[in-house]
CSV table of C-alpha atoms in Angstrom, one decimal:
chain,number,residue,atom,x,y,z
A,1,UNK,CA,-41.7,-56.7,56.2
A,2,UNK,CA,-44.4,-56.6,54.1
A,3,UNK,CA,-44.4,-56.5,50.5
A,4,UNK,CA,-43.0,-53.1,49.2
A,5,UNK,CA,-45.3,-52.2,46.8
A,6,UNK,CA,-48.4,-53.4,49.1
A,7,UNK,CA,-47.6,-51.8,51.3
A,8,UNK,CA,-46.4,-48.7,49.8
A,9,UNK,CA,-50.2,-48.7,48.1
A,10,UNK,CA,-51.7,-48.5,51.6
A,11,UNK,CA,-49.5,-45.3,53.4
A,12,UNK,CA,-50.7,-41.8,52.9
A,13,UNK,CA,-48.1,-40.1,51.3
A,14,UNK,CA,-48.6,-42.0,48.6
A,15,UNK,CA,-52.2,-41.2,47.7
A,16,UNK,CA,-53.1,-39.3,44.3
A,17,UNK,CA,-54.7,-35.5,45.4
A,18,UNK,CA,-57.0,-35.8,44.1
A,19,UNK,CA,-57.3,-31.8,44.7
A,20,UNK,CA,-54.3,-31.3,42.6
A,21,UNK,CA,-55.4,-34.0,40.2
A,22,UNK,CA,-56.0,-31.1,37.5
A,23,UNK,CA,-52.2,-29.4,38.6
A,24,UNK,CA,-50.5,-29.4,34.9
A,25,UNK,CA,-53.6,-27.1,34.5
A,26,UNK,CA,-53.9,-24.6,36.4
A,27,UNK,CA,-52.3,-21.0,36.6
A,28,UNK,CA,-49.5,-20.9,38.5
A,29,UNK,CA,-50.9,-19.0,41.2
A,30,UNK,CA,-53.7,-21.0,41.4
A,31,UNK,CA,-50.7,-23.8,41.7
A,32,UNK,CA,-49.3,-22.4,44.7
A,33,UNK,CA,-52.1,-21.1,46.3
A,34,UNK,CA,-52.7,-24.9,46.7
A,35,UNK,CA,-49.5,-25.1,47.9
A,36,UNK,CA,-50.2,-23.1,50.5
A,37,UNK,CA,-53.4,-24.0,51.2
A,38,UNK,CA,-51.9,-28.3,51.6
A,39,UNK,CA,-48.9,-26.4,53.9
A,40,UNK,CA,-51.6,-25.7,56.6
A,41,UNK,CA,-52.6,-29.2,56.4
A,42,UNK,CA,-48.6,-30.1,58.3
A,43,UNK,CA,-49.6,-28.0,61.7
A,44,UNK,CA,-52.3,-29.7,62.2
A,45,UNK,CA,-50.7,-32.8,61.9
A,46,UNK,CA,-48.0,-32.0,63.6
A,47,UNK,CA,-49.7,-31.2,66.9
A,48,UNK,CA,-51.1,-35.2,66.8
A,49,UNK,CA,-47.2,-35.5,67.5
A,50,UNK,CA,-46.2,-33.9,70.6
A,51,UNK,CA,-46.3,-36.4,73.5
A,52,UNK,CA,-44.3,-38.2,71.2
A,53,UNK,CA,-42.3,-35.5,70.9
A,54,UNK,CA,-41.8,-34.5,74.1
A,55,UNK,CA,-41.4,-38.5,75.7
A,56,UNK,CA,-38.2,-38.5,73.0
A,57,UNK,CA,-37.0,-35.3,74.2
A,58,UNK,CA,-37.0,-36.3,78.1
A,59,UNK,CA,-35.7,-38.9,77.1
A,60,UNK,CA,-33.4,-38.4,75.4
A,61,UNK,CA,-32.3,-36.2,77.9
A,62,UNK,CA,-31.9,-38.3,80.4
A,63,UNK,CA,-29.2,-40.4,79.0
A,64,UNK,CA,-27.9,-37.5,77.6
A,65,UNK,CA,-26.7,-36.6,80.5
A,66,UNK,CA,-25.8,-39.7,80.7
A,67,UNK,CA,-23.0,-39.2,78.5
A,68,UNK,CA,-24.8,-40.4,75.7
A,69,UNK,CA,-24.8,-39.3,72.1
A,70,UNK,CA,-28.6,-38.7,69.4
A,71,UNK,CA,-27.8,-39.8,66.1
A,72,UNK,CA,-30.1,-39.4,63.4
A,73,UNK,CA,-30.2,-42.0,60.6
A,74,UNK,CA,-32.4,-41.4,57.6
A,75,UNK,CA,-32.2,-41.4,53.5
A,76,UNK,CA,-33.1,-39.3,50.8
A,77,UNK,CA,-34.7,-35.3,52.0
A,78,UNK,CA,-35.3,-37.0,55.2
A,79,UNK,CA,-31.2,-38.2,56.3
A,80,UNK,CA,-30.9,-34.7,54.7
A,81,UNK,CA,-32.9,-32.5,57.3
A,82,UNK,CA,-31.1,-35.0,59.7
A,83,UNK,CA,-28.5,-34.2,58.7
A,84,UNK,CA,-29.0,-30.2,58.7
A,85,UNK,CA,-30.1,-30.1,62.0
A,86,UNK,CA,-27.5,-32.4,63.7
A,87,UNK,CA,-25.1,-29.9,61.2
A,88,UNK,CA,-26.6,-26.6,63.3
A,89,UNK,CA,-26.8,-27.6,67.0
A,90,UNK,CA,-23.0,-27.3,67.3
A,91,UNK,CA,-23.5,-22.5,66.1
A,92,UNK,CA,-25.9,-23.0,67.9
A,93,UNK,CA,-25.2,-24.5,71.7
A,94,UNK,CA,-21.6,-24.9,71.4
A,95,UNK,CA,-21.9,-28.6,71.4
A,96,UNK,CA,-19.5,-31.1,70.7
A,97,UNK,CA,-19.5,-32.1,67.2
A,98,UNK,CA,-20.3,-35.8,67.8
A,99,UNK,CA,-23.4,-34.9,70.9
A,100,UNK,CA,-26.0,-35.4,67.9
A,101,UNK,CA,-24.8,-36.8,64.7
A,102,UNK,CA,-26.5,-36.8,61.2
A,103,UNK,CA,-26.4,-40.2,58.5
A,104,UNK,CA,-27.6,-40.2,55.3
A,105,UNK,CA,-27.8,-43.2,53.7
A,106,UNK,CA,-25.1,-43.4,50.3
A,107,UNK,CA,-22.8,-40.9,52.4
A,108,UNK,CA,-21.9,-37.5,52.1
A,109,UNK,CA,-21.7,-37.5,48.6
A,110,UNK,CA,-25.5,-38.3,49.1
A,111,UNK,CA,-26.4,-34.6,50.4
A,112,UNK,CA,-26.1,-32.7,47.2
A,113,UNK,CA,-26.4,-36.1,44.7
A,114,UNK,CA,-29.4,-38.0,44.7
A,115,UNK,CA,-28.6,-41.8,46.2
A,116,UNK,CA,-31.8,-43.3,46.3
A,117,UNK,CA,-30.7,-47.1,45.2
A,118,UNK,CA,-29.0,-47.0,49.4
A,119,UNK,CA,-32.2,-46.2,50.6
A,120,UNK,CA,-33.2,-50.5,49.8
A,121,UNK,CA,-30.5,-51.4,52.3
A,122,UNK,CA,-31.5,-52.4,55.2
A,123,UNK,CA,-27.9,-53.9,55.6
A,124,UNK,CA,-26.9,-50.2,54.9
A,125,UNK,CA,-29.0,-48.9,58.3
A,126,UNK,CA,-27.0,-51.5,60.0
A,127,UNK,CA,-23.5,-51.0,58.3
A,128,UNK,CA,-23.7,-47.1,58.4
A,129,UNK,CA,-24.6,-47.0,62.5
A,130,UNK,CA,-21.5,-49.7,63.2
A,131,UNK,CA,-18.9,-47.6,63.2
A,132,UNK,CA,-20.7,-44.7,66.4
A,133,UNK,CA,-20.3,-48.3,68.8
A,134,UNK,CA,-23.0,-47.2,69.5
A,135,UNK,CA,-23.8,-47.8,73.3
A,136,UNK,CA,-27.4,-48.3,75.8
A,137,UNK,CA,-26.7,-44.6,76.8
A,138,UNK,CA,-27.4,-43.6,71.8
A,139,UNK,CA,-30.8,-42.4,70.6
A,140,UNK,CA,-31.3,-43.7,67.0
A,141,UNK,CA,-33.6,-41.4,65.6
A,142,UNK,CA,-34.6,-43.0,61.9
A,143,UNK,CA,-36.1,-40.7,59.4
A,144,UNK,CA,-38.2,-41.7,56.9
A,145,UNK,CA,-41.3,-39.8,55.7
A,146,UNK,CA,-43.3,-43.2,54.4
A,147,UNK,CA,-42.4,-45.0,57.6
A,148,UNK,CA,-40.7,-47.5,55.0
A,149,UNK,CA,-36.8,-47.5,54.5
A,150,UNK,CA,-34.8,-50.7,54.7
A,151,UNK,CA,-32.1,-48.9,55.6
A,152,UNK,CA,-34.0,-46.5,58.4
A,153,UNK,CA,-35.3,-50.4,59.3
A,154,UNK,CA,-31.6,-51.6,59.5
A,155,UNK,CA,-30.2,-49.2,61.8
A,156,UNK,CA,-34.2,-49.2,64.3
A,157,UNK,CA,-32.9,-53.5,64.3
A,158,UNK,CA,-29.0,-52.7,64.4
A,159,UNK,CA,-30.0,-49.8,67.3
A,160,UNK,CA,-32.2,-52.1,69.4
A,161,UNK,CA,-29.6,-55.2,69.6
A,162,UNK,CA,-26.9,-52.9,71.0
A,163,UNK,CA,-29.6,-51.5,73.5
A,164,UNK,CA,-29.5,-47.5,72.4
A,165,UNK,CA,-32.7,-46.3,72.6
A,166,UNK,CA,-35.1,-45.7,69.6
A,167,UNK,CA,-36.8,-43.1,67.6
A,168,UNK,CA,-39.2,-43.5,64.0
A,169,UNK,CA,-40.3,-40.3,63.2
A,170,UNK,CA,-42.8,-40.7,60.2
A,171,UNK,CA,-45.2,-38.9,58.3
A,172,UNK,CA,-48.5,-42.0,58.1
A,173,UNK,CA,-50.8,-43.5,60.9
A,174,UNK,CA,-48.9,-46.3,61.7
A,175,UNK,CA,-46.4,-46.4,60.2
A,176,UNK,CA,-44.3,-49.9,59.2
A,177,UNK,CA,-41.2,-49.0,61.0
A,178,UNK,CA,-43.3,-47.2,63.9
A,179,UNK,CA,-43.4,-50.9,65.2
A,180,UNK,CA,-39.4,-50.8,65.7
A,181,UNK,CA,-39.3,-48.0,67.5
A,182,UNK,CA,-39.3,-48.2,71.2
A,183,UNK,CA,-41.3,-44.1,70.6
A,184,UNK,CA,-43.4,-43.0,67.6
A,185,UNK,CA,-43.8,-40.0,66.3
A,186,UNK,CA,-46.2,-40.6,62.8
A,187,UNK,CA,-47.1,-37.1,61.9
A,188,UNK,CA,-49.7,-38.0,59.6
A,189,UNK,CA,-49.4,-35.1,56.8
A,190,UNK,CA,-51.3,-37.2,54.0
A,191,UNK,CA,-51.2,-36.8,49.6
A,192,UNK,CA,-48.9,-34.3,48.2
A,193,UNK,CA,-49.6,-31.9,45.9
A,194,UNK,CA,-46.6,-33.9,43.4
A,195,UNK,CA,-48.2,-37.6,44.4
A,196,UNK,CA,-45.3,-39.0,46.4
A,197,UNK,CA,-43.1,-36.3,46.0
A,198,UNK,CA,-42.8,-36.2,50.7
A,199,UNK,CA,-40.0,-33.5,50.5
A,200,UNK,CA,-42.7,-31.8,49.9
A,201,UNK,CA,-45.9,-31.9,53.3
A,202,UNK,CA,-44.7,-33.9,54.6
A,203,UNK,CA,-41.4,-32.3,54.5
A,204,UNK,CA,-41.3,-29.6,55.9
A,205,UNK,CA,-43.7,-31.9,58.3
A,206,UNK,CA,-40.1,-33.7,59.7
A,207,UNK,CA,-37.7,-30.0,59.9
A,208,UNK,CA,-40.5,-28.4,62.5
A,209,UNK,CA,-40.6,-32.1,64.4
A,210,UNK,CA,-36.4,-31.8,64.6
A,211,UNK,CA,-36.4,-28.7,65.8
A,212,UNK,CA,-39.1,-29.3,68.1
A,213,UNK,CA,-36.5,-32.0,69.3
A,214,UNK,CA,-32.5,-30.5,69.2
A,215,UNK,CA,-33.9,-27.6,69.9
A,216,UNK,CA,-36.3,-28.8,72.8
A,217,UNK,CA,-32.9,-31.0,74.4
A,218,UNK,CA,-31.4,-27.9,74.4
A,219,UNK,CA,-33.1,-26.2,76.2
A,220,UNK,CA,-33.6,-29.2,78.6
A,221,UNK,CA,-30.3,-28.5,79.1
A,222,UNK,CA,-29.5,-25.5,79.6
A,223,UNK,CA,-27.6,-24.6,76.7
A,224,UNK,CA,-30.5,-21.1,77.0
A,225,UNK,CA,-31.7,-18.8,79.6
A,226,UNK,CA,-35.3,-17.8,79.2
A,227,UNK,CA,-35.1,-17.2,75.1
A,228,UNK,CA,-31.7,-16.6,74.6
A,229,UNK,CA,-29.5,-18.2,73.2
A,230,UNK,CA,-26.7,-17.5,75.8
A,231,UNK,CA,-24.9,-20.7,74.4
A,232,UNK,CA,-23.8,-20.0,71.1
A,233,UNK,CA,-20.3,-20.0,69.6
A,234,UNK,CA,-19.4,-17.2,68.5
A,235,UNK,CA,-17.0,-17.9,65.5
A,236,UNK,CA,-18.1,-15.2,63.0
A,237,UNK,CA,-19.0,-10.9,63.1
A,238,UNK,CA,-22.8,-11.5,62.7
A,239,UNK,CA,-23.1,-14.1,66.0
A,240,UNK,CA,-19.9,-11.5,68.0
A,241,UNK,CA,-22.5,-8.8,67.4
A,242,UNK,CA,-25.9,-11.5,69.0
A,243,UNK,CA,-23.3,-12.0,72.8
A,244,UNK,CA,-23.4,-8.3,72.8
A,245,UNK,CA,-27.0,-8.5,72.2
A,246,UNK,CA,-27.6,-10.9,73.9
A,247,UNK,CA,-25.1,-10.6,77.0
A,248,UNK,CA,-26.9,-6.9,77.2
A,249,UNK,CA,-30.7,-8.1,77.1
A,250,UNK,CA,-30.5,-10.5,79.8
A,251,UNK,CA,-28.6,-8.8,82.2
A,252,UNK,CA,-30.4,-5.2,81.1
A,253,UNK,CA,-26.4,-3.4,80.3
A,254,UNK,CA,-25.8,-1.2,78.6
A,255,UNK,CA,-24.0,-2.2,74.9
A,256,UNK,CA,-20.9,-0.8,76.5
A,257,UNK,CA,-20.8,-3.1,79.9
A,258,UNK,CA,-21.7,-6.1,77.8
A,259,UNK,CA,-18.9,-6.0,75.1
A,260,UNK,CA,-16.8,-5.2,78.3
A,261,UNK,CA,-17.3,-8.1,80.2
A,262,UNK,CA,-17.5,-10.6,77.2
A,263,UNK,CA,-14.1,-9.8,76.5
A,264,UNK,CA,-12.7,-10.0,79.9
A,265,UNK,CA,-15.9,-13.0,79.9
A,266,UNK,CA,-13.1,-15.1,77.1
A,267,UNK,CA,-16.6,-14.6,74.5
A,268,UNK,CA,-18.9,-16.6,77.1
A,269,UNK,CA,-22.3,-15.0,76.8
A,270,UNK,CA,-22.9,-17.5,80.1
A,271,UNK,CA,-19.9,-16.3,82.0
A,272,UNK,CA,-20.7,-12.0,81.3
A,273,UNK,CA,-24.0,-12.6,81.9
A,274,UNK,CA,-23.2,-13.6,85.9
A,275,UNK,CA,-20.8,-12.0,86.3
A,276,UNK,CA,-23.3,-9.0,85.7
A,277,UNK,CA,-25.9,-10.2,87.6
A,278,UNK,CA,-23.2,-11.9,90.4
A,279,UNK,CA,-20.6,-9.5,90.4
A,280,UNK,CA,-18.2,-12.3,89.9
A,281,UNK,CA,-15.0,-12.7,88.6
A,282,UNK,CA,-15.1,-14.7,85.5
A,283,UNK,CA,-13.4,-17.7,86.9
A,284,UNK,CA,-15.8,-16.5,89.9
A,285,UNK,CA,-18.5,-17.2,86.7
A,286,UNK,CA,-17.5,-20.2,85.0
A,287,UNK,CA,-17.5,-22.0,88.7
A,288,UNK,CA,-21.2,-21.6,89.4
A,289,UNK,CA,-22.0,-22.6,86.6
A,290,UNK,CA,-20.1,-25.6,86.4
A,291,UNK,CA,-21.6,-26.2,89.7
A,292,UNK,CA,-25.1,-26.4,88.2
A,293,UNK,CA,-24.5,-27.8,85.7
A,294,UNK,CA,-24.3,-24.6,82.8
A,295,UNK,CA,-27.9,-23.8,84.3
A,296,UNK,CA,-27.9,-19.8,84.5
A,297,UNK,CA,-31.8,-20.2,86.0
A,298,UNK,CA,-29.8,-22.5,89.0
A,299,UNK,CA,-27.1,-19.7,89.0
A,300,UNK,CA,-29.0,-17.2,89.5
A,301,UNK,CA,-31.9,-18.3,92.2
A,302,UNK,CA,-28.8,-19.4,94.6
A,303,UNK,CA,-26.7,-16.1,94.2
A,304,UNK,CA,-29.3,-14.2,94.6
């Protein structure tokens, strides 16, 4: 790694934003207008990274089908975004809590209280991965807006030595830690309205990429049917209501029929859909789904 000061000074995310040089003199409306205009550049920056995102999704899915996991790791805002995405996967897609894992430098305390010094520890990244017993079927996704964080570099080095797939997400071209990863996802968002505050455009771009990554993986794993969230874990009233509506839409049945079938299916939307569309019992629908690895569309194609 180069001298930290030289490395950071060369990164576009660390440069002054000329359009915002006098932002402290702007009216409040002008401040938010400029921020909105700057955010418009995030979408094309992320678009530039789409081929790498797609490559990562396909590579991760192949490993997950062999029993692998995906672990996000990062510091500060990047770490928090990774933990957020990981925590939303189990209820959304009904996956095991340890299939997608979020790790942040400084531990869970850092989710609420800043632990910025943790970012500087190369050993910290490796130490935080070690308890997870990384295997060659796992994927480590290191997240750093600058692409510089020593913590993430240490994590990538450790993961490579364990034979895992390594992915690096950053918001700079030729990010320093990209060379440590099998797949580098770079969305160059440029200078921030507040110089160096990468929780802004870079944070937005990172959230968009993580949305694509986890959602794309779950679609490829059969966790959706059409564009419906049919593997939802209905653990509260809102989600139970959603399960009824999903069954109604997917199976084109009345609310009464959907609710009745869901009750017979023990709340499993996929099972209820198959029961309605293929005239199966809950047990038969569940067995058909197991045979087709959980893919609703495959079951319907083979039992039409």
